[in-house]
Amino acid sequence: MKPRWLAPALTILAALVLLVAINALFGFARLRFDLTADRIYTLSPGTREILSKITTPVQVRIYAGTSEGVLPPVLKNFVRRTEELLKEMAQASGGRLQVQVLDPKPDSDAEDSARLDGIEPQLLPNGETLTLGISFTSLDRKSVMPFLTPERERLLEYDIARAISQVRAETRPALGIMSPLPVMGNPMAMMMGRQGPPPWMLAEELRRDFDIREVPMTSEEIPADIQLLFVIHPKNITPAAEYALDQFLLRGGRLVVFLDPYCIFDGGFGPMMMSQPTSSNLPTLLPAWGISFDSSRAVADLTFEGRTREGRAPWLLELNRTVLNPDDPLTADLESLMLAFAGAFSGNATEGLTREILFTSSEDSQLVDPFTARSSPDTIVREFSPSGTKMPLAIRLSGKFKTAFPGGRPQSGDNAGDSPDNPPGESLKESAAESSVLLVGDADMLQDPVSVTEVRGLFPGGRVFIPVNGNLAFAQAAAEQLSGDSSLISVRGRAVGRRPFILIRQLQAAAEKKFQATIRELEASLQETQNRLAELERGKQEGQKFLLTAEQQREIENFRATEAAVKARLKATRRELRAEIDALENRLKWLNIAAVPALVALIGLGFGIWRRRHSRAR
Amino acid sequence: MNPVRTIIQRELAGYFGSPIAYVFIVIFLVLAGFFTFMVGAFLPRGEADLQIFFFWLPWLYLFLVPAVGMRMWSEERRMGTLELLFTLPVAPWQAILGKFLAAWIVIAAALLLTFPIPLTANYLGDPDNGVIIAGYLGSLLLAGAYLGVTSATSALTRNQVISFIVSVALCLFLVLAGWPPVTDLFTQWAGPGVVDVIAGFSVMTHFEAIQRGILDLRDALYFLSVIAFGLVATGAILHSQRSG
């Protein structure tokens, strides 16, 4: 006799098997809808462009496996998503991309292949090793992504697109970097036996696409094979060096210059070398182009101000799309930029040159003394007087440039090349073709502390850097755009997108404006009172040593009372400042937690009472 | 009239004619709001996205969905109306589907009533609304999956408490299936293939995928198949009790 539970148990088991089977079956189907506003999970047009340019087939090998044989589920899903992305790309490439997934088990062919490709296993904390990398080969060229991490997944499409375009490229173009800062790391320190600073992430990223060449700040001529030059914080630039840049531009080279009124990360390295932040400018070139840069003042902005550990920082600008030029490919895809102590450009370009503004501050901005801004930001906020204009922080000049050194090469010690002895014969006077110069008002934005954050990946030992804003993307886009190939720009534009509470920031800025006058008054009055008190106290000591006249005592008491009153008012005003925002936040909290439930409860009660009444009235 | 529709209406009348639906909705909304705004510090965080809200939902549902669904069949068995139900011109599968859909509708209503939260995010900033919609869809499917399990457990016993506890335990298993401590347990006596299958059961990987804004056929299929399985199991259990 069959037990009663056998039939249902079998049915359930059968259903379970069916459940697993169906899910497994459809495991190969790749139908999905990307609902995000920025379509971050769909292939971007830039990627499709790169894929369409592939002529010879590219073999892509994904190596994924651990020494134990089982990948943890998180990684397994990540590998699956990576594989799907590559398969989608393979489809978009019309079959010219061939994707393979290999598990480099010990002593397998896959393991040898991985090693040949340059992908090494990483040691995990539990003793196992993990291999997770992709290699791209085409004919005799190879490019490798040796270590994938889920933390960088948002940039996966970009990393792959870049690897593919590297494998396609014939030679990497040369990019010169001219800077007194240790952009490429500091070999001097290593020579002295100390651990110098590592190269900037900027350098690491640029190195992948370009052949980086360091150009000394004292160069009198830029090497002929460099077509693209990054000048980063050229402090104390000599006229000779400016002349070199001038000639470089006129012969067709492209310039990207990052100036800075207050470069806070130029303090040398090590605790012994804390020097004052320096500023940089191009004193000869800029005026010749009709532009001026105030290198003694930084932009403070109350709409975009950021915060540091020490509190508010109006000199730290967290720009969003509203001030990025939406029509220029350099900035169109960027979400955010962060600048620290940036300077502003003014002036319209001279005739023959066009000026394009790439990004600005808000109208709630003011040029301030950087030292004050850093040491007492509250003073800046208090005495803020908005300029009412959006100050250009990055501009591009294009057109046919004329030399800024009409007198030819400057002698050492000369100013602006007006030495009549110099034969003008060898120097170029104007550019034959159109050229471009990109001018940016902040060099700190390129440094690691501002542009990236180190994330502890799943595995120790590997340093994973993730961009936290569009800074690096902007710099790379600049390099690419000016060197000619712009297809990677739109792929990369999907940097980490932060979506802050815009309304609260606006309220904060408005409240500041309303109350700063009052606070300023009160603080002045407080200062006055305190001064008077101090005077009175001093007066007491000079004259009678022991006794105060009744009058003096009364005066002192009066002033003490005033001091207390003013302090109280100050506190009250500061509280009022936050009051509006606090009130808004409280209202929102209550609305969200209690409003609808209360309504539902009321309806329920009402309904219940109605029914009771109806059933009674029978 | 469509028998399924009739059942749904009957059930809904039961839910909304008694305090059940209201209590559930009120508590769900208050807890969701509380966890998002107080525990999750939504406002100080300063980001216009609903990640915090969606983070808490699977855990809220873990307890609240079984609470709604536990009476689905236990009640009928306890009151002895089960046989009555099946004498009506309604096929068993229609009754099962109808009851399930009715409970799902109650849960969906509660979910919709959280509208102030995305409204707040939109008021304060500019969130990615596509991701938010995806999040709501994923939450609805997740709740459906839990409900499928609860439907089966409630058919097992006439005791609602037991149904509740077993349901919570099973749903918890679904949540934790991909978690290393759980998979390690199974690696001991099963091969990696089986472990893979078990990890694939995990609700969280599928939920998390939809959360990111991607509506993948396979994730939707996962949830729908879990629901289908739950309903089939319900049918099998009820059938065995009837013929017994």
Short mmCIF file of C-alpha atoms in Angstrom, two decimals, chain B residues 34-242:
data_model
loop_
_atom_site.label_atom_id
_atom_site.label_comp_id
_atom_site.label_asym_id
_atom_site.label_seq_id
_atom_site.Cartn_x
_atom_site.Cartn_y
_atom_site.Cartn_z
CA PHE B 34 12.08 53.29 8.91
CA PHE B 35 14.85 51.10 7.55
CA THR B 36 15.44 53.39 4.62
CA PHE B 37 15.43 56.71 6.40
CA MET B 38 16.55 55.92 9.91
CA VAL B 39 18.66 52.79 9.85
CA GLY B 40 19.85 53.35 6.33
CA ALA B 41 20.44 57.08 6.80
CA PHE B 42 19.04 57.87 3.39
CA LEU B 43 19.14 61.65 3.73
CA PRO B 44 22.62 62.10 5.19
CA ARG B 45 23.99 59.78 2.53
CA GLY B 46 23.18 62.42 -0.04
CA GLU B 47 22.83 60.11 -3.05
CA ALA B 48 19.71 60.14 -5.18
CA ASP B 49 19.22 56.41 -5.64
CA LEU B 50 17.11 53.84 -3.84
CA GLN B 51 19.82 51.30 -3.17
CA ILE B 52 19.21 51.42 0.55
CA PHE B 53 15.49 50.93 0.13
CA PHE B 54 15.94 47.91 -2.12
CA PHE B 55 18.64 46.51 0.10
CA TRP B 56 16.19 46.05 2.96
CA LEU B 57 13.25 44.73 0.97
CA PRO B 58 14.33 41.08 0.64
CA TRP B 59 14.72 40.92 4.42
CA LEU B 60 11.42 42.63 5.10
CA TYR B 61 9.71 40.31 2.67
CA LEU B 62 11.32 37.30 4.27
CA PHE B 63 9.03 37.74 7.24
CA LEU B 64 6.12 39.70 5.87
CA VAL B 65 5.34 37.59 2.81
CA PRO B 66 4.93 34.35 4.77
CA ALA B 67 2.77 36.35 7.17
CA VAL B 68 0.40 37.26 4.38
CA GLY B 69 0.49 33.90 2.68
CA MET B 70 0.36 31.56 5.62
CA ARG B 71 -3.39 31.61 5.81
CA MET B 72 -3.86 30.81 2.11
CA TRP B 73 -4.60 27.14 2.61
CA SER B 74 -4.18 26.62 6.34
CA GLU B 75 -7.26 28.70 6.96
CA GLU B 76 -9.40 26.66 4.62
CA ARG B 77 -8.23 23.43 6.17
CA ARG B 78 -8.74 24.67 9.68
CA MET B 79 -12.23 25.90 9.02
CA GLY B 80 -13.04 22.84 6.98
CA THR B 81 -14.00 24.86 3.93
CA LEU B 82 -11.43 23.17 1.75
CA GLU B 83 -13.78 20.51 0.51
CA LEU B 84 -16.45 23.12 0.01
CA LEU B 85 -14.11 25.08 -2.16
CA PHE B 86 -13.45 22.14 -4.37
CA THR B 87 -17.11 21.35 -4.88
CA LEU B 88 -17.49 24.70 -6.58
CA PRO B 89 -17.19 24.67 -10.38
CA VAL B 90 -13.55 25.62 -10.09
CA ALA B 91 -10.62 23.51 -11.15
CA PRO B 92 -8.02 23.09 -8.43
CA TRP B 93 -5.35 24.86 -10.44
CA GLN B 94 -7.62 27.85 -10.84
CA ALA B 95 -8.16 28.04 -7.12
CA ILE B 96 -4.44 27.76 -6.44
CA LEU B 97 -3.59 30.40 -9.01
CA GLY B 98 -6.40 32.65 -7.83
CA LYS B 99 -5.33 32.58 -4.22
CA PHE B 100 -1.75 33.17 -5.15
CA LEU B 101 -2.57 36.10 -7.37
CA ALA B 102 -4.79 37.66 -4.73
CA ALA B 103 -2.03 37.55 -2.15
CA TRP B 104 0.43 38.88 -4.73
CA ILE B 105 -1.89 41.74 -5.45
CA VAL B 106 -1.95 42.70 -1.79
CA ILE B 107 1.85 42.67 -1.71
CA ALA B 108 2.01 44.63 -4.94
CA ALA B 109 -0.38 47.20 -3.52
CA ALA B 110 1.85 47.64 -0.51
CA LEU B 111 4.87 48.01 -2.78
CA LEU B 112 3.16 50.63 -4.87
CA LEU B 113 2.27 52.57 -1.76
CA THR B 114 5.97 53.18 -1.16
CA PHE B 115 5.76 55.76 -3.92
CA PRO B 116 6.72 58.64 -1.60
CA ILE B 117 10.25 57.27 -1.46
CA PRO B 118 11.12 57.48 -5.17
CA LEU B 119 9.20 60.74 -5.25
CA THR B 120 11.46 62.08 -2.54
CA ALA B 121 14.55 60.99 -4.43
CA ASN B 122 13.29 62.74 -7.53
CA TYR B 123 12.41 65.83 -5.58
CA LEU B 124 15.83 66.10 -4.00
CA GLY B 125 17.96 65.16 -6.99
CA ASP B 126 18.04 63.45 -10.34
CA PRO B 127 18.07 59.68 -9.84
CA ASP B 128 18.27 57.04 -12.53
CA ASN B 129 14.58 56.19 -12.77
CA GLY B 130 15.18 53.22 -15.03
CA VAL B 131 17.13 51.56 -12.28
CA ILE B 132 14.37 52.37 -9.80
CA ILE B 133 11.72 50.78 -12.01
CA ALA B 134 13.92 47.74 -12.41
CA GLY B 135 14.28 47.59 -8.64
CA TYR B 136 10.53 47.60 -8.15
CA LEU B 137 10.06 44.88 -10.75
CA GLY B 138 12.73 42.77 -9.11
CA SER B 139 11.15 43.26 -5.69
CA LEU B 140 7.77 42.21 -6.98
CA LEU B 141 9.22 39.06 -8.52
CA LEU B 142 11.15 38.33 -5.36
CA ALA B 143 8.01 38.64 -3.26
CA GLY B 144 6.25 36.37 -5.74
CA ALA B 145 8.92 33.73 -5.32
CA TYR B 146 8.61 33.84 -1.53
CA LEU B 147 4.85 33.68 -1.91
CA GLY B 148 5.09 30.57 -4.07
CA VAL B 149 7.00 28.82 -1.33
CA THR B 150 4.54 30.02 1.29
CA SER B 151 1.63 28.74 -0.76
CA ALA B 152 3.08 25.24 -0.62
CA THR B 153 3.91 25.33 3.09
CA SER B 154 0.46 26.61 3.95
CA ALA B 155 -1.07 23.67 2.13
CA LEU B 156 0.98 21.30 4.23
CA THR B 157 -0.58 22.07 7.58
CA ARG B 158 -3.66 23.53 9.13
CA ASN B 159 -1.50 25.30 11.66
CA GLN B 160 -0.66 28.75 10.39
CA VAL B 161 2.29 29.20 12.71
CA ILE B 162 4.00 26.10 11.41
CA SER B 163 3.34 27.24 7.87
CA PHE B 164 4.89 30.58 8.69
CA ILE B 165 8.01 29.15 10.26
CA VAL B 166 8.65 26.56 7.57
CA SER B 167 8.09 29.16 4.90
CA VAL B 168 10.54 31.57 6.48
CA ALA B 169 13.11 28.80 6.76
CA LEU B 170 12.75 27.81 3.12
CA CYS B 171 12.90 31.39 1.92
CA LEU B 172 15.95 31.93 4.05
CA PHE B 173 17.55 28.99 2.34
CA LEU B 174 16.74 30.55 -1.02
CA VAL B 175 18.44 33.72 0.07
CA LEU B 176 21.50 32.10 1.52
CA ALA B 177 21.94 29.40 -1.12
CA GLY B 178 24.85 31.15 -2.80
CA TRP B 179 26.56 32.07 0.42
CA PRO B 180 29.93 30.36 0.96
CA PRO B 181 29.10 28.89 4.37
CA VAL B 182 26.10 27.18 2.82
CA THR B 183 27.87 26.03 -0.32
CA ASP B 184 30.78 24.75 1.76
CA LEU B 185 28.34 22.57 3.63
CA PHE B 186 27.25 20.94 0.42
CA THR B 187 30.70 20.63 -1.10
CA GLN B 188 31.46 18.06 1.55
CA TRP B 189 29.20 15.39 0.19
CA ALA B 190 28.31 16.58 -3.32
CA GLY B 191 30.33 17.35 -6.40
CA PRO B 192 30.96 20.89 -7.66
CA GLY B 193 28.21 20.48 -10.24
CA VAL B 194 25.58 20.01 -7.58
CA VAL B 195 26.97 22.88 -5.58
CA ASP B 196 26.68 25.07 -8.65
CA VAL B 197 23.07 24.13 -9.03
CA ILE B 198 22.35 24.93 -5.42
CA ALA B 199 24.14 28.26 -5.66
CA GLY B 200 22.10 29.01 -8.73
CA PHE B 201 19.03 28.81 -6.57
CA SER B 202 20.01 31.87 -4.71
CA VAL B 203 17.47 34.60 -4.92
CA MET B 204 20.04 37.24 -4.23
CA THR B 205 22.15 36.88 -7.36
CA HIS B 206 19.11 37.21 -9.56
CA PHE B 207 17.66 40.02 -7.50
CA GLU B 208 20.93 41.88 -7.47
CA ALA B 209 21.22 41.58 -11.23
CA ILE B 210 17.81 43.17 -11.79
CA GLN B 211 18.69 45.79 -9.20
CA ARG B 212 21.49 47.08 -11.36
CA GLY B 213 19.05 47.99 -14.05
CA ILE B 214 19.28 44.95 -16.30
CA LEU B 215 16.15 42.99 -16.95
CA ASP B 216 17.55 39.67 -18.08
CA LEU B 217 15.25 36.95 -19.38
CA ARG B 218 17.01 34.38 -17.25
CA ASP B 219 16.48 36.24 -14.00
CA ALA B 220 12.81 36.77 -14.77
CA LEU B 221 12.59 33.11 -15.71
CA TYR B 222 14.18 32.12 -12.43
CA PHE B 223 11.58 33.93 -10.38
CA LEU B 224 8.68 32.80 -12.52
CA SER B 225 9.84 29.20 -12.40
CA VAL B 226 10.18 29.30 -8.62
CA ILE B 227 6.62 30.61 -8.47
CA ALA B 228 5.45 27.89 -10.82
CA PHE B 229 7.22 25.25 -8.78
CA GLY B 230 5.61 26.54 -5.59
CA LEU B 231 2.17 26.38 -7.14
CA VAL B 232 2.71 22.92 -8.56
CA ALA B 233 3.90 21.73 -5.16
CA THR B 234 0.79 23.27 -3.62
CA GLY B 235 -1.35 21.35 -6.05
CA ALA B 236 0.40 18.08 -5.37
CA ILE B 237 0.06 18.49 -1.61
CA LEU B 238 -3.59 19.46 -1.74
CA HIS B 239 -4.40 16.63 -4.12
CA SER B 240 -2.85 14.07 -1.81
CA GLN B 241 -4.86 15.39 1.11
CA ARG B 242 -8.08 15.25 -0.77
#
